[in-house]
Each structure stands twice: as C-alpha cells, then as structure tokens.
C-alpha cells in the first residue's frame, strides 16, 4: 500500500481506493462523474474501485487541451 501523492505508478501496477474509504461520499461523487473509457491506458474496474495502468500515455493519447508552453513559462520565472 502506498499513500504518497507523488508516487510514480509503473505500467502493470494496480491503483485502488482503500476498503475503508470506498463508502465515503466524496470518493463516490468523484468517481461517479469520471469517464473511465476516455483514457485507453487505464483499465478500470468499478466493482473494486480500482484500475490498472496498462502503459504510460503518449502526449497524443491525452485528450485534454493542455498548453505545455504556458506551464514551462510559469515555472521558468
């Protein structure tokens, strides 16, 4: 079990919600509106509230509109 937010997940590893946290309303609300099929590098199992990282995504695989240059400019100040 890992509880470090900055932990780097490796392909093949399974990530899930702790048993005692599965009944928390905040967890249920966060997962209810999440489109799991949107990300082809994650295999999600709703019954166990966990997923498996199939492979690291390439930039082209990420559907969000992220402007990397703006991030670089912010942190280079």
Short mmCIF file of N, CA, C and O in Angstrom, two decimals:
data_model
loop_
_atom_site.label_atom_id
_atom_site.label_comp_id
_atom_site.label_asym_id
_atom_site.label_seq_id
_atom_site.Cartn_x
_atom_site.Cartn_y
_atom_site.Cartn_z
N UNK A 1 0.84 -1.17 0.00
CA UNK A 1 0.00 0.00 0.00
C UNK A 1 0.89 1.24 0.00
O UNK A 1 1.86 1.33 0.72
N UNK A 2 0.53 2.19 -0.84
CA UNK A 2 1.27 3.44 -0.94
C UNK A 2 0.29 4.59 -0.70
O UNK A 2 -0.81 4.59 -1.23
N UNK A 3 0.69 5.55 0.09
CA UNK A 3 -0.16 6.72 0.34
C UNK A 3 0.61 8.01 0.07
O UNK A 3 0.38 9.02 0.71
N UNK A 4 1.52 7.96 -0.88
CA UNK A 4 2.32 9.12 -1.25
C UNK A 4 1.75 9.71 -2.54
O UNK A 4 1.75 9.06 -3.58
N UNK A 5 1.23 10.95 -2.50
CA UNK A 5 0.60 11.54 -3.68
C UNK A 5 1.53 11.65 -4.89
O UNK A 5 1.08 11.57 -6.02
N UNK A 6 2.83 11.79 -4.67
CA UNK A 6 3.76 11.97 -5.78
C UNK A 6 4.35 10.64 -6.27
O UNK A 6 5.27 10.63 -7.07
N UNK A 7 3.83 9.52 -5.80
CA UNK A 7 4.33 8.21 -6.21
C UNK A 7 4.16 8.03 -7.72
O UNK A 7 3.11 8.35 -8.27
N UNK A 8 5.17 7.53 -8.37
CA UNK A 8 5.11 7.28 -9.80
C UNK A 8 4.64 5.86 -10.04
O UNK A 8 5.30 4.90 -9.64
N UNK A 9 3.50 5.74 -10.68
CA UNK A 9 2.92 4.43 -10.98
C UNK A 9 3.59 3.87 -12.23
O UNK A 9 3.79 4.59 -13.21
N UNK A 10 3.90 2.59 -12.20
CA UNK A 10 4.53 1.93 -13.34
C UNK A 10 3.51 1.07 -14.07
O UNK A 10 2.55 0.59 -13.46
N UNK A 11 3.70 0.88 -15.37
CA UNK A 11 2.77 0.02 -16.12
C UNK A 11 2.63 -1.36 -15.47
O UNK A 11 3.60 -1.95 -15.01
N UNK A 12 1.39 -1.81 -15.40
CA UNK A 12 1.09 -3.10 -14.79
C UNK A 12 0.67 -3.00 -13.33
O UNK A 12 0.10 -3.94 -12.79
N UNK A 13 0.93 -1.87 -12.70
CA UNK A 13 0.55 -1.71 -11.30
C UNK A 13 -0.94 -1.38 -11.18
O UNK A 13 -1.51 -0.74 -12.06
N UNK A 14 -1.52 -1.82 -10.08
CA UNK A 14 -2.94 -1.60 -9.82
C UNK A 14 -3.08 -0.52 -8.75
O UNK A 14 -2.38 -0.53 -7.74
N UNK A 15 -4.00 0.40 -9.00
CA UNK A 15 -4.26 1.51 -8.10
C UNK A 15 -5.72 1.41 -7.67
O UNK A 15 -6.58 1.17 -8.51
N UNK A 16 -5.99 1.59 -6.39
CA UNK A 16 -7.36 1.48 -5.95
C UNK A 16 -7.65 2.30 -4.71
O UNK A 16 -6.76 2.88 -4.10
N UNK A 17 -8.90 2.33 -4.37
CA UNK A 17 -9.37 3.03 -3.17
C UNK A 17 -9.31 2.06 -2.00
O UNK A 17 -9.69 0.89 -2.13
N UNK A 18 -8.84 2.54 -0.85
CA UNK A 18 -8.79 1.69 0.34
C UNK A 18 -10.19 1.21 0.71
O UNK A 18 -11.17 1.92 0.49
N UNK A 19 -10.28 0.04 1.29
CA UNK A 19 -11.58 -0.53 1.67
C UNK A 19 -12.38 0.41 2.56
O UNK A 19 -13.56 0.62 2.34
N UNK A 20 -11.73 0.98 3.54
CA UNK A 20 -12.47 1.83 4.48
C UNK A 20 -12.88 3.16 3.86
O UNK A 20 -13.72 3.87 4.40
N UNK A 21 -12.29 3.52 2.71
CA UNK A 21 -12.63 4.79 2.05
C UNK A 21 -13.68 4.63 0.95
O UNK A 21 -14.19 5.63 0.45
N UNK A 22 -13.99 3.40 0.58
CA UNK A 22 -14.93 3.17 -0.52
C UNK A 22 -16.34 3.69 -0.23
O UNK A 22 -17.07 4.03 -1.13
N UNK A 23 -16.70 3.77 1.04
CA UNK A 23 -18.05 4.22 1.39
C UNK A 23 -18.14 5.74 1.60
O UNK A 23 -19.23 6.25 1.84
N UNK A 24 -17.03 6.43 1.48
CA UNK A 24 -17.05 7.89 1.67
C UNK A 24 -17.77 8.57 0.52
O UNK A 24 -17.57 8.24 -0.65
N UNK A 25 -18.61 9.51 0.86
CA UNK A 25 -19.41 10.22 -0.15
C UNK A 25 -18.53 10.98 -1.13
O UNK A 25 -18.80 11.02 -2.33
N UNK A 26 -17.45 11.57 -0.65
CA UNK A 26 -16.57 12.36 -1.52
C UNK A 26 -15.91 11.46 -2.58
O UNK A 26 -15.74 11.87 -3.73
N UNK A 27 -15.57 10.24 -2.22
CA UNK A 27 -14.98 9.30 -3.18
C UNK A 27 -16.03 8.88 -4.21
O UNK A 27 -15.78 8.87 -5.41
N UNK A 28 -17.21 8.54 -3.73
CA UNK A 28 -18.29 8.12 -4.64
C UNK A 28 -18.65 9.24 -5.62
O UNK A 28 -18.85 8.99 -6.82
N UNK A 29 -18.72 10.47 -5.14
CA UNK A 29 -19.04 11.61 -6.00
C UNK A 29 -17.96 11.83 -7.06
O UNK A 29 -18.25 12.13 -8.21
N UNK A 30 -16.69 11.71 -6.66
CA UNK A 30 -15.59 11.93 -7.59
C UNK A 30 -15.57 10.87 -8.68
O UNK A 30 -15.29 11.16 -9.84
N UNK A 31 -15.88 9.63 -8.33
CA UNK A 31 -15.83 8.55 -9.31
C UNK A 31 -17.09 8.46 -10.15
O UNK A 31 -17.05 7.91 -11.26
N UNK A 32 -18.20 9.00 -9.69
CA UNK A 32 -19.45 8.87 -10.44
C UNK A 32 -19.44 9.67 -11.74
O UNK A 32 -20.01 9.27 -12.73
N UNK A 33 -18.77 10.80 -11.76
CA UNK A 33 -18.76 11.62 -12.97
C UNK A 33 -17.53 11.41 -13.84
O UNK A 33 -17.32 12.12 -14.81
N UNK A 34 -16.72 10.43 -13.52
CA UNK A 34 -15.47 10.20 -14.22
C UNK A 34 -15.68 9.25 -15.39
O UNK A 34 -16.21 8.16 -15.23
N UNK A 35 -15.27 9.67 -16.58
CA UNK A 35 -15.40 8.85 -17.78
C UNK A 35 -14.15 7.98 -17.92
O UNK A 35 -13.15 8.40 -18.49
N UNK A 36 -14.22 6.77 -17.43
CA UNK A 36 -13.06 5.89 -17.39
C UNK A 36 -12.63 5.41 -18.77
O UNK A 36 -11.46 5.14 -19.00
N UNK A 37 -13.56 5.30 -19.70
CA UNK A 37 -13.22 4.82 -21.04
C UNK A 37 -12.52 5.90 -21.87
O UNK A 37 -12.03 5.62 -22.95
N UNK A 38 -12.45 7.12 -21.35
CA UNK A 38 -11.80 8.22 -22.05
C UNK A 38 -10.29 8.02 -22.14
O UNK A 38 -9.63 8.58 -23.01
N UNK A 39 -9.74 7.23 -21.25
CA UNK A 39 -8.30 7.03 -21.17
C UNK A 39 -7.94 5.58 -21.51
O UNK A 39 -8.10 4.69 -20.67
N UNK A 40 -7.43 5.33 -22.70
CA UNK A 40 -7.15 3.96 -23.12
C UNK A 40 -5.97 3.29 -22.40
O UNK A 40 -5.78 2.10 -22.53
N UNK A 41 -5.22 4.04 -21.64
CA UNK A 41 -4.08 3.46 -20.93
C UNK A 41 -4.47 3.00 -19.52
O UNK A 41 -3.64 2.51 -18.77
N UNK A 42 -5.74 3.15 -19.16
CA UNK A 42 -6.22 2.72 -17.84
C UNK A 42 -7.31 1.67 -18.02
O UNK A 42 -8.23 1.84 -18.79
N UNK A 43 -7.18 0.58 -17.29
CA UNK A 43 -8.23 -0.45 -17.26
C UNK A 43 -8.94 -0.31 -15.91
O UNK A 43 -8.36 -0.58 -14.87
N UNK A 44 -10.18 0.15 -15.91
CA UNK A 44 -10.91 0.47 -14.69
C UNK A 44 -11.89 -0.62 -14.33
O UNK A 44 -12.59 -1.16 -15.18
N UNK A 45 -11.96 -0.96 -13.04
CA UNK A 45 -12.92 -1.94 -12.53
C UNK A 45 -13.79 -1.23 -11.48
O UNK A 45 -13.33 -0.97 -10.37
N UNK A 46 -15.01 -0.92 -11.85
CA UNK A 46 -15.91 -0.16 -10.96
C UNK A 46 -16.25 -0.95 -9.69
O UNK A 46 -16.42 -0.37 -8.63
N UNK A 47 -16.34 -2.27 -9.79
CA UNK A 47 -16.72 -3.08 -8.63
C UNK A 47 -15.70 -2.99 -7.50
O UNK A 47 -16.07 -2.95 -6.33
N UNK A 48 -14.43 -2.96 -7.84
CA UNK A 48 -13.40 -2.89 -6.80
C UNK A 48 -12.87 -1.47 -6.61
O UNK A 48 -12.01 -1.24 -5.76
N UNK A 49 -13.40 -0.54 -7.39
CA UNK A 49 -12.96 0.87 -7.36
C UNK A 49 -11.45 0.96 -7.51
O UNK A 49 -10.74 1.55 -6.69
N UNK A 50 -10.96 0.35 -8.55
CA UNK A 50 -9.53 0.36 -8.80
C UNK A 50 -9.25 0.21 -10.28
O UNK A 50 -10.12 -0.16 -11.07
N UNK A 51 -8.03 0.51 -10.64
CA UNK A 51 -7.65 0.41 -12.04
C UNK A 51 -6.22 -0.04 -12.19
O UNK A 51 -5.43 -0.04 -11.25
N UNK A 52 -5.90 -0.43 -13.41
CA UNK A 52 -4.56 -0.90 -13.74
C UNK A 52 -3.99 0.01 -14.81
O UNK A 52 -4.67 0.31 -15.80
N UNK A 53 -2.76 0.46 -14.62
CA UNK A 53 -2.08 1.27 -15.62
C UNK A 53 -1.54 0.32 -16.68
O UNK A 53 -0.65 -0.48 -16.40
N UNK A 54 -2.11 0.37 -17.88
CA UNK A 54 -1.70 -0.54 -18.95
C UNK A 54 -0.38 -0.11 -19.57
O UNK A 54 0.48 -0.95 -19.84
N UNK A 55 -0.23 1.16 -19.83
CA UNK A 55 1.02 1.70 -20.38
C UNK A 55 1.05 3.20 -20.12
O UNK A 55 0.02 3.82 -19.87
N UNK A 56 2.23 3.77 -20.17
CA UNK A 56 2.34 5.22 -20.00
C UNK A 56 1.80 5.90 -21.24
O UNK A 56 2.12 5.50 -22.36
N UNK A 57 0.98 6.91 -21.07
CA UNK A 57 0.38 7.57 -22.24
C UNK A 57 1.39 8.45 -22.98
O UNK A 57 2.28 9.04 -22.38
N UNK A 58 1.23 8.49 -24.28
CA UNK A 58 1.97 9.43 -25.11
C UNK A 58 1.19 10.74 -25.10
O UNK A 58 0.01 10.76 -24.77
N UNK A 59 1.80 11.84 -25.48
CA UNK A 59 1.11 13.14 -25.47
C UNK A 59 -0.13 13.10 -26.36
O UNK A 59 -1.16 13.67 -26.03
N UNK A 60 -0.06 12.42 -27.47
CA UNK A 60 -1.20 12.35 -28.40
C UNK A 60 -2.37 11.59 -27.80
O UNK A 60 -3.51 11.76 -28.23
N UNK A 61 -2.12 10.75 -26.79
CA UNK A 61 -3.18 9.96 -26.15
C UNK A 61 -4.00 10.78 -25.15
O UNK A 61 -5.08 10.35 -24.75
N UNK A 62 -3.50 11.93 -24.74
CA UNK A 62 -4.16 12.72 -23.71
C UNK A 62 -5.16 13.67 -24.37
O UNK A 62 -4.77 14.56 -25.12
N UNK A 63 -6.46 13.48 -24.10
CA UNK A 63 -7.48 14.26 -24.80
C UNK A 63 -7.66 15.70 -24.29
O UNK A 63 -8.26 16.51 -24.98
N UNK A 64 -7.14 16.02 -23.12
CA UNK A 64 -7.31 17.36 -22.59
C UNK A 64 -6.51 18.38 -23.40
O UNK A 64 -5.45 18.07 -23.92
N UNK A 65 -7.00 19.59 -23.44
CA UNK A 65 -6.34 20.67 -24.15
C UNK A 65 -5.36 21.34 -23.19
O UNK A 65 -5.72 22.27 -22.47
N UNK A 66 -4.13 20.86 -23.16
CA UNK A 66 -3.11 21.37 -22.25
C UNK A 66 -2.07 22.12 -23.07
O UNK A 66 -1.57 21.61 -24.06
N UNK A 67 -1.77 23.32 -22.64
CA UNK A 67 -0.76 24.13 -23.32
C UNK A 67 0.54 24.04 -22.51
O UNK A 67 0.76 24.81 -21.58
N UNK A 68 1.39 23.09 -22.89
CA UNK A 68 2.62 22.83 -22.16
C UNK A 68 3.52 24.06 -22.08
O UNK A 68 4.19 24.29 -21.08
N UNK A 69 3.54 24.84 -23.15
CA UNK A 69 4.40 26.02 -23.18
C UNK A 69 4.05 27.00 -22.05
O UNK A 69 4.93 27.60 -21.45
N UNK A 70 2.77 27.13 -21.74
CA UNK A 70 2.36 28.02 -20.65
C UNK A 70 2.86 27.50 -19.30
O UNK A 70 3.23 28.29 -18.42
N UNK A 71 2.86 26.21 -19.13
CA UNK A 71 3.38 25.60 -17.89
C UNK A 71 4.87 25.85 -17.77
O UNK A 71 5.37 26.24 -16.71
N UNK A 72 5.60 25.66 -18.85
CA UNK A 72 7.05 25.90 -18.85
C UNK A 72 7.33 27.36 -18.52
O UNK A 72 8.21 27.66 -17.71
N UNK A 73 6.58 28.28 -19.14
CA UNK A 73 6.80 29.70 -18.88
C UNK A 73 6.50 30.05 -17.42
O UNK A 73 7.23 30.84 -16.81
N UNK A 74 5.47 29.47 -16.83
CA UNK A 74 5.14 29.75 -15.44
C UNK A 74 6.27 29.33 -14.50
O UNK A 74 6.67 30.07 -13.61
N UNK A 75 6.78 28.11 -14.70
CA UNK A 75 7.81 27.59 -13.79
C UNK A 75 9.20 28.11 -14.09
O UNK A 75 10.12 27.90 -13.30
N UNK A 76 9.40 28.77 -15.22
CA UNK A 76 10.73 29.29 -15.53
C UNK A 76 10.95 30.69 -14.97
O UNK A 76 12.02 31.24 -15.09
N UNK A 77 9.92 31.27 -14.36
CA UNK A 77 10.05 32.62 -13.79
C UNK A 77 10.81 32.60 -12.50
O UNK A 77 10.83 31.74 -11.75
#
